[in-house]
mmCIF file of C-alpha atoms in Angstrom:
data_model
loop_
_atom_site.group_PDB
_atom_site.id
_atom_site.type_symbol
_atom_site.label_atom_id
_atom_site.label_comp_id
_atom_site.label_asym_id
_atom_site.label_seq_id
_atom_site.Cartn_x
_atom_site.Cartn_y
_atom_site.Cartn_z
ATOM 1 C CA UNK A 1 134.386 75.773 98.584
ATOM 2 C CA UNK A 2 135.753 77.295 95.119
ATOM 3 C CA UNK A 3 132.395 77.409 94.040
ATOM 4 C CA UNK A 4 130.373 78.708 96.641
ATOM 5 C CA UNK A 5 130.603 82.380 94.935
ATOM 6 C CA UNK A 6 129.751 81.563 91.996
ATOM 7 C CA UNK A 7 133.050 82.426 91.192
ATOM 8 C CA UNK A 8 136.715 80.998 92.465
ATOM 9 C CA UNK A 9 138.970 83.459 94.759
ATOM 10 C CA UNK A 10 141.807 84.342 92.082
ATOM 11 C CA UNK A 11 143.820 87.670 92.244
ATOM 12 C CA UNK A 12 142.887 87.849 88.319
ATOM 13 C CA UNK A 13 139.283 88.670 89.861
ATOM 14 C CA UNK A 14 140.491 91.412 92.478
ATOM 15 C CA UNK A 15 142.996 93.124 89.496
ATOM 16 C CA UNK A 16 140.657 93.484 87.246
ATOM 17 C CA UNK A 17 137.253 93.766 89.142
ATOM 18 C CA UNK A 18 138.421 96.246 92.025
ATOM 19 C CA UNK A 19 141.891 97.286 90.864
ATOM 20 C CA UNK A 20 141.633 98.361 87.500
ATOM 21 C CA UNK A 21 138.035 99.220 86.991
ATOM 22 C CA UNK A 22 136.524 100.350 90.130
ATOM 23 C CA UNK A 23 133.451 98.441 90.387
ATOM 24 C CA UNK A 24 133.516 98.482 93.749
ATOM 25 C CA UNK A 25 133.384 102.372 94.294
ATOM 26 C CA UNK A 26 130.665 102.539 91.097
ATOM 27 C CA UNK A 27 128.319 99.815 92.984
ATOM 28 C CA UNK A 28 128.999 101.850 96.630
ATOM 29 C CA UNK A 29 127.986 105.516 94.717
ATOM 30 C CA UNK A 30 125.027 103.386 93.058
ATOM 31 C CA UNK A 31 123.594 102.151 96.288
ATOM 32 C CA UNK A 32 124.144 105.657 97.941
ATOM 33 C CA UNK A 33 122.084 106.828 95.167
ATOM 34 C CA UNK A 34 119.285 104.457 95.277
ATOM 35 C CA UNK A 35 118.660 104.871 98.827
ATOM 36 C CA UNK A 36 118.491 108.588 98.907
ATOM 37 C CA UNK A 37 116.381 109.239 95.916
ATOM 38 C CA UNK A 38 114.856 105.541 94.521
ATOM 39 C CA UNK A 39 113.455 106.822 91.757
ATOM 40 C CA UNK A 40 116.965 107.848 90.006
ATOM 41 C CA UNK A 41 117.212 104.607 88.482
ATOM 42 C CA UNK A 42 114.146 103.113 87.774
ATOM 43 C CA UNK A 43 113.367 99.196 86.674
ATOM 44 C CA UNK A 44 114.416 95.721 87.449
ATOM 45 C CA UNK A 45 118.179 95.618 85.859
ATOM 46 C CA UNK A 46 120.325 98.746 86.048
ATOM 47 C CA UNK A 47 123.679 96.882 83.762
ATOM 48 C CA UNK A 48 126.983 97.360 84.726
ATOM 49 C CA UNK A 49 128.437 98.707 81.715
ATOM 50 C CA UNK A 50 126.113 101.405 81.571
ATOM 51 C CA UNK A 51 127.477 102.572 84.923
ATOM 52 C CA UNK A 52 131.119 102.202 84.550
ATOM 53 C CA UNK A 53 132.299 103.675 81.590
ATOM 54 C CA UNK A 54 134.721 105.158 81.275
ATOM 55 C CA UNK A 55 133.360 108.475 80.966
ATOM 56 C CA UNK A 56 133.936 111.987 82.788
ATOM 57 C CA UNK A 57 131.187 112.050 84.798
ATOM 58 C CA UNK A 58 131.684 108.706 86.017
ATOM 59 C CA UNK A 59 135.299 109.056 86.901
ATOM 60 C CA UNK A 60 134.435 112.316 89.023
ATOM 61 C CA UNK A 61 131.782 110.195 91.000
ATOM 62 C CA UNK A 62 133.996 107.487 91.988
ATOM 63 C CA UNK A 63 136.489 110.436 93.018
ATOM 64 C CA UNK A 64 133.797 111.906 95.128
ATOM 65 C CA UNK A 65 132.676 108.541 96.432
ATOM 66 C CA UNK A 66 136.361 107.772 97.213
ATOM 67 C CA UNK A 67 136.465 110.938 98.934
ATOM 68 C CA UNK A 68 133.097 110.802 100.704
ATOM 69 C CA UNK A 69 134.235 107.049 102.198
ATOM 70 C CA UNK A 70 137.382 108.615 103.867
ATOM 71 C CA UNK A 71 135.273 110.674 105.268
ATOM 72 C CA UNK A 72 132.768 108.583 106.838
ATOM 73 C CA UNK A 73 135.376 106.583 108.393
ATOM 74 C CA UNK A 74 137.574 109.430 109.766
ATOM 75 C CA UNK A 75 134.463 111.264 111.184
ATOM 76 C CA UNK A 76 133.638 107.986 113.089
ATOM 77 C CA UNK A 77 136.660 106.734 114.122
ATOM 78 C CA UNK A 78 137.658 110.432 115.982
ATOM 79 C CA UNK A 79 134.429 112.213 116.010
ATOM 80 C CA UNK A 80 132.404 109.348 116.668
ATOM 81 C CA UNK A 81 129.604 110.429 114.580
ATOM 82 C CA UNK A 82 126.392 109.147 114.967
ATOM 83 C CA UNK A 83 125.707 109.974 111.298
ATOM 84 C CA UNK A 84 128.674 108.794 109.712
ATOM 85 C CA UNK A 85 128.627 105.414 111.904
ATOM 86 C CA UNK A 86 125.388 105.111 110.518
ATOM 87 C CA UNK A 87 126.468 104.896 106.531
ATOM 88 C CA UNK A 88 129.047 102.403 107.452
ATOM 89 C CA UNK A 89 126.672 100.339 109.051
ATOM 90 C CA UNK A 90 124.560 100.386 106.145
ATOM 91 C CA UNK A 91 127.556 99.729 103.695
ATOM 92 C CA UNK A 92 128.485 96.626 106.122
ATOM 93 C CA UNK A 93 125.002 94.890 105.320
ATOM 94 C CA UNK A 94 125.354 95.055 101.551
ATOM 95 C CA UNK A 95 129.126 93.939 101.680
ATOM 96 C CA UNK A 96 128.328 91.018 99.853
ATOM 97 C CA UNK A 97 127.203 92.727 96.643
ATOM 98 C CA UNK A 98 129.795 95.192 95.998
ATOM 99 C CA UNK A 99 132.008 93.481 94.253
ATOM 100 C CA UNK A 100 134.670 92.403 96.916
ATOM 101 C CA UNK A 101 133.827 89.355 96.566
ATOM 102 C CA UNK A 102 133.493 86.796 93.697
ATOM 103 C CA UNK A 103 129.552 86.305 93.417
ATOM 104 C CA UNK A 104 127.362 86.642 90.026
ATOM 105 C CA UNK A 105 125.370 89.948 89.911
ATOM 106 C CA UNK A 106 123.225 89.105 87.193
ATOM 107 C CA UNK A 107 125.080 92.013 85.259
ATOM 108 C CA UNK A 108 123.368 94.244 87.480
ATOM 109 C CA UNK A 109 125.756 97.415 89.296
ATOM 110 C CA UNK A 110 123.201 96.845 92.512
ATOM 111 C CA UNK A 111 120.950 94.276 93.854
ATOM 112 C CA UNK A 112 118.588 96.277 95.393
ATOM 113 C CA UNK A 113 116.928 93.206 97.254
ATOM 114 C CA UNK A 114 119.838 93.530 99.437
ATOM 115 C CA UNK A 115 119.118 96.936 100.311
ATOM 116 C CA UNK A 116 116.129 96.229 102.971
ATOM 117 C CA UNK A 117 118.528 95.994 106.527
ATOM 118 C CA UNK A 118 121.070 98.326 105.065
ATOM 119 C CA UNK A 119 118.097 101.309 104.288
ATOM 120 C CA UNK A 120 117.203 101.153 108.153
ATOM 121 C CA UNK A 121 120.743 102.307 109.188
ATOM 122 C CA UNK A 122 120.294 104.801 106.103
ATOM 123 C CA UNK A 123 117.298 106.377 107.590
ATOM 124 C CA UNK A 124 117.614 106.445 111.090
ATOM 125 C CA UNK A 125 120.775 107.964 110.266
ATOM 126 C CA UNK A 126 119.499 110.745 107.846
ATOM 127 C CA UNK A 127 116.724 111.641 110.426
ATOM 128 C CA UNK A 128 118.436 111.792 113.575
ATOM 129 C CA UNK A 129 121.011 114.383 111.655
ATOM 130 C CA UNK A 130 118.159 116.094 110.425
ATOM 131 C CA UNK A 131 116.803 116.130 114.547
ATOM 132 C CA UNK A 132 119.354 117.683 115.499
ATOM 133 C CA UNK A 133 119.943 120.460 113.307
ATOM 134 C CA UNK A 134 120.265 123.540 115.111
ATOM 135 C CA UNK A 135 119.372 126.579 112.955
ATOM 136 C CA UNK A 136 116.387 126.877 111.921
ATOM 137 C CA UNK A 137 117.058 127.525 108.198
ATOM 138 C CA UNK A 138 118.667 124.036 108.196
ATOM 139 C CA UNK A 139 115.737 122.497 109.639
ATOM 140 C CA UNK A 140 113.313 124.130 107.115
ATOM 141 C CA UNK A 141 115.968 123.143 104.139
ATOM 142 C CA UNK A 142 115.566 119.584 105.332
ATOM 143 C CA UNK A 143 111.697 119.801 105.431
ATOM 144 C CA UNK A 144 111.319 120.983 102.076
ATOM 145 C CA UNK A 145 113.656 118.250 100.654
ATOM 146 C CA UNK A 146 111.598 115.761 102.160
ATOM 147 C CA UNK A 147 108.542 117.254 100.993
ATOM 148 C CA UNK A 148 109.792 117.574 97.263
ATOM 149 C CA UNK A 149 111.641 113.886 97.412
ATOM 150 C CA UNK A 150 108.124 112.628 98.620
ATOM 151 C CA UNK A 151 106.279 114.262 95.931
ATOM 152 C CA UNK A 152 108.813 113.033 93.167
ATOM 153 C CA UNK A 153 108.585 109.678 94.576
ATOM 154 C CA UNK A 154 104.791 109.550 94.783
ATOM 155 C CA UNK A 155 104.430 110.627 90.904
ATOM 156 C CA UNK A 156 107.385 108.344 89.918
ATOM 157 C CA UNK A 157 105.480 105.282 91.147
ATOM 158 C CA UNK A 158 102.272 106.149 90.169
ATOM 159 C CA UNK A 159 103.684 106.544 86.464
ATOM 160 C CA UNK A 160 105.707 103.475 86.539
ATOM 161 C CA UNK A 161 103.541 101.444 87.779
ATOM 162 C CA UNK A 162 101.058 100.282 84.673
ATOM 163 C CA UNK A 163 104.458 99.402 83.327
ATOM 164 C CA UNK A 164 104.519 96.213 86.068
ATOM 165 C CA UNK A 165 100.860 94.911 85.000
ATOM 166 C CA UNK A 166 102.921 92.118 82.867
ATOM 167 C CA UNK A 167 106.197 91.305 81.621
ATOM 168 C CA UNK A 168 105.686 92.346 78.136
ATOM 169 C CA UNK A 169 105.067 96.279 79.445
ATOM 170 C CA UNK A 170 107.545 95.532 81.833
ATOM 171 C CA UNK A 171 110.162 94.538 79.377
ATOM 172 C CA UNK A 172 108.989 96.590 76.930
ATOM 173 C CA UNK A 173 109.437 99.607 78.760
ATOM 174 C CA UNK A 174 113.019 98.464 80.320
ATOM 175 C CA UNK A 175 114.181 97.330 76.314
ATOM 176 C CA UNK A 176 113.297 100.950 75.216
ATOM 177 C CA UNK A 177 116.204 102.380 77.588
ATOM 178 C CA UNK A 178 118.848 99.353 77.090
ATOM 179 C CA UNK A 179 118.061 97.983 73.692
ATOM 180 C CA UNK A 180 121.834 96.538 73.149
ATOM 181 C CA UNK A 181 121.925 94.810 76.553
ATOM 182 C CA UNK A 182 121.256 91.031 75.898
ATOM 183 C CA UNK A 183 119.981 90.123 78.872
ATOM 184 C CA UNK A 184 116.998 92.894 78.408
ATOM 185 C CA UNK A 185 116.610 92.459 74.890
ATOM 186 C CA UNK A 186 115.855 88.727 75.368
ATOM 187 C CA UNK A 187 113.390 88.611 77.904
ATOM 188 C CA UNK A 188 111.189 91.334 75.960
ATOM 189 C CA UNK A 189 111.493 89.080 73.432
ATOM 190 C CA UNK A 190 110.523 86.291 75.243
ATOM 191 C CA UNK A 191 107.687 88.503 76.965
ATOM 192 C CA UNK A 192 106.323 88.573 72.754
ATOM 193 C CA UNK A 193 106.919 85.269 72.306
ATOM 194 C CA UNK A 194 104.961 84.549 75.827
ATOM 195 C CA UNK A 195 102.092 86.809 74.635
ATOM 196 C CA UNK A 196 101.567 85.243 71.583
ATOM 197 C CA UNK A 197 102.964 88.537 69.533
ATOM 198 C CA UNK A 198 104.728 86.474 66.810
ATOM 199 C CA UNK A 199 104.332 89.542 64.445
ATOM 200 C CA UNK A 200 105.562 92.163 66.701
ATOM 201 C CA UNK A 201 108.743 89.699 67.797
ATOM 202 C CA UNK A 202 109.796 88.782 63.821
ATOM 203 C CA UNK A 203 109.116 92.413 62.711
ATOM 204 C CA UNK A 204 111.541 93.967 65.325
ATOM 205 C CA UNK A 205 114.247 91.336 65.264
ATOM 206 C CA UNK A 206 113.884 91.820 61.156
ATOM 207 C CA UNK A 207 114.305 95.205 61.338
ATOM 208 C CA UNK A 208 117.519 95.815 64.292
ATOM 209 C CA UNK A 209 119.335 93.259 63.260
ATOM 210 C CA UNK A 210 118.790 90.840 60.093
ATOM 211 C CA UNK A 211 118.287 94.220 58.064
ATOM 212 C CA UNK A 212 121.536 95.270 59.222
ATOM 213 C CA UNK A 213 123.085 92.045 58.924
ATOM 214 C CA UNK A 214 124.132 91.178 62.264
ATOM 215 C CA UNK A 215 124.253 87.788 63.497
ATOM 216 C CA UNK A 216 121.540 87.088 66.071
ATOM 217 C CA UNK A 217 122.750 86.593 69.939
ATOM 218 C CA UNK A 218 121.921 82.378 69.961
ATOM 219 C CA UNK A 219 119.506 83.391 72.672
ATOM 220 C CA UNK A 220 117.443 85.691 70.209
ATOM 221 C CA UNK A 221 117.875 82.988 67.967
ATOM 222 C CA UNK A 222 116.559 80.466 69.759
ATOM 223 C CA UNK A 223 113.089 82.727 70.240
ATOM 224 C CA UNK A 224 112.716 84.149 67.024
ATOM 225 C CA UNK A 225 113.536 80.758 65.231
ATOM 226 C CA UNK A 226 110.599 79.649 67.666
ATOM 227 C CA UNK A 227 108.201 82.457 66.143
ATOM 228 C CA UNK A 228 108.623 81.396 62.826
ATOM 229 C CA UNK A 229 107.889 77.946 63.540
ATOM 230 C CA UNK A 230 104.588 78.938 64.603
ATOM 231 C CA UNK A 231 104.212 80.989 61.948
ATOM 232 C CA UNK A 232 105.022 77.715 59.812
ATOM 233 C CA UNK A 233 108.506 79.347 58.044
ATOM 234 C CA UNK A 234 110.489 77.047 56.818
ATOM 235 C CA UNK A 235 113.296 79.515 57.375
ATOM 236 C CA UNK A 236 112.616 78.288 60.673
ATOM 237 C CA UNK A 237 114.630 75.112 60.846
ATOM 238 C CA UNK A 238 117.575 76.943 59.928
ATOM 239 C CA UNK A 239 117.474 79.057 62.514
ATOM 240 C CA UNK A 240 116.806 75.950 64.818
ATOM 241 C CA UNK A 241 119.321 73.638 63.530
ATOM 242 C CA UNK A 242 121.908 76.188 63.850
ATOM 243 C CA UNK A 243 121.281 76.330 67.576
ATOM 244 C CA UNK A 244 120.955 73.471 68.392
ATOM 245 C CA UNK A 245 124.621 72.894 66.591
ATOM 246 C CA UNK A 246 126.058 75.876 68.746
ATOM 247 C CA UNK A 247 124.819 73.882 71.694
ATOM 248 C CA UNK A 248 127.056 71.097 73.220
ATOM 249 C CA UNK A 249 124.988 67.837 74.177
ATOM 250 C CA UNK A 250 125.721 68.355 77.779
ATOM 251 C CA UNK A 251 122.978 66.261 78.301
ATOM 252 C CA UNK A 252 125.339 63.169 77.044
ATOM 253 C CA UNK A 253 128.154 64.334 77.674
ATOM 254 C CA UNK A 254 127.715 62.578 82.043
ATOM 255 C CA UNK A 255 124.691 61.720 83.520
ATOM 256 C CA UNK A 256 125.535 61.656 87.066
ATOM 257 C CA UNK A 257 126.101 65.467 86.386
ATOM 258 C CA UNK A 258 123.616 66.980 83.888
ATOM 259 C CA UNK A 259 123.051 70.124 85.751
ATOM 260 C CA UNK A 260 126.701 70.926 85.790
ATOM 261 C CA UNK A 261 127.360 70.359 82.534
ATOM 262 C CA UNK A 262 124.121 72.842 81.713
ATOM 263 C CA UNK A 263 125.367 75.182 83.795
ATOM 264 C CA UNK A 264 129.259 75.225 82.433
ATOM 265 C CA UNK A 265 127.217 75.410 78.835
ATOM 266 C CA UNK A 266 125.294 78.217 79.609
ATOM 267 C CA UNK A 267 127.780 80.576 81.122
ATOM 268 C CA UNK A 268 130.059 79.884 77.941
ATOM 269 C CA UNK A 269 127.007 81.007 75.541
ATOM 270 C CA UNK A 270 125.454 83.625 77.781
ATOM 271 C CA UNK A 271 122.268 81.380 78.182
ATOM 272 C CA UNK A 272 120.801 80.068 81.394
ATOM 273 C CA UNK A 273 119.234 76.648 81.366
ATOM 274 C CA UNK A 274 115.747 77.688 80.221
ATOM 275 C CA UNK A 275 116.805 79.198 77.349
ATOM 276 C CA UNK A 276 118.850 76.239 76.555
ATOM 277 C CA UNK A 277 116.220 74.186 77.310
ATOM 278 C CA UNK A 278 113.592 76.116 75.073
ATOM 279 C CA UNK A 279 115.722 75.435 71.783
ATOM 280 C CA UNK A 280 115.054 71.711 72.306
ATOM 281 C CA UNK A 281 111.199 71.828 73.111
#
């Protein structure tokens, strides 16, 4: 049971997690967000840390989201609004990925695969309100919000969507806006390595961080140690041999439980098993 979240049920979780740094409240004004205008945030990973700092803006949001919550409820509970019933119901389906409990996010603030249930409560609730506006200047403010969200979301996907043809424009694209977030940064580079863009990979790794001497996330290293092989460098086996020293030999450590031991591995070195995997191949 401790580790079917990912994650064990400690109060060190709740403190810091929901307590101290709101993530709750940022993932709640996130998912509010997304489903009233999804093209705000735009891509596959939308990181945490990006969303929660500590900044003014972000504060104020979590104040208003705080605010907006109470209420929700209190409108319910004594007014019994349809409406506000409505956003409750769609904050009970995506429960599970706000941060109350203990399960991996991927370092994302939202998982918007969650979203699908949750966005019919959303809508039925937006449209009914909008139904049964009375004046007529309300009605024709709703009308031309829908017409300009439905225009901004018909020209967002049509320009986003050469970016999805592969992963390399897809990470490509994403890398641009997050270039220090490791998770990002290594899959473009993967995308390169994928695409056979040894060049490309070496030249950009050369030039944002060996330049600058930094020392190269061991998941960068494992790739870009990979395009020089290709590219016969013998700086190469450096690169490699220093991995695969960072690297425990999980695989000897027990082998009744070789997964477990990859797993415990990887979350210690930020890697997942494939990219373990690809410094031995």
């Amino acid at each position: 049971m401790k580790g079917t979240f990912h994650y064990p049920f400690l109060w060190v979780f709740y403190k810091t997690i929901v307590v101290e740094q709101q993530i709750p409240l940022y993932a709640i004004k996130q998912y509010f967000l997304q489903a009233l205008l999804p093209f705000y945030t735009l891509g596959p990973i939308q990181p945490t840390e990006l969303f929660t700092a500590r900044k003014l803006i972000n504060i104020v949001s979590i104040l208003l989201t705080s605010i907006f919550l109470v209420y929700l409820t209190i409108s319910a509970v004594r007014k019994n609004s349809f409406f506000s019933w409505m956003m409750l119901s769609y904050l009970v389906t995506i429960s599970l990925v706000i941060f109350l409990i203990p399960i991996s996010s991927g370092n994302n603030i939202i998982q918007e695969r969650f979203m699908t249930l949750g966005l019919t409560f959303f809508i039925i609730g937006i449209i009914f309100t909008l139904f049964e506006l009375r004046k007529q200047s309300w009605k024709i403010l709703g009308i031309t919000f829908l017409l300009i969200w439905s225009m901004g979301a018909y020209a967002t996907t049509k320009s986003i969507l050469p970016f999805w043809k592969n992963e390399m424009n897809l990470w490509g694209w994403i890398y641009k806006s997050y270039p220090n977030n490791y998770i990002i940064r290594n899959l473009y580079y993967f995308s390169l390595l994928k695409y056979n863009q040894l060049d490309e990979l070496i030249f950009i790794v050369n030039k944002t961080t060996i330049s600058q001497g930094k020392s190269l996330h061991i998941a960068d290293q494992v790739l870009y140690g990979k395009a020089l092989l290709i590219r016969k460098n013998p700086e190469s086996l450096e690169y490699l041999r220093g991995v695969v020293t960072s690297i425990p030999e999980f695989h000897k450590l027990d082998s009744n439980n070789v997964l477990r031991n990859a797993l415990n591995a990887s979350s210690h070195l930020q890697l997942t098993p494939l990219q373990i995997a690809t410094a031995y191949d």
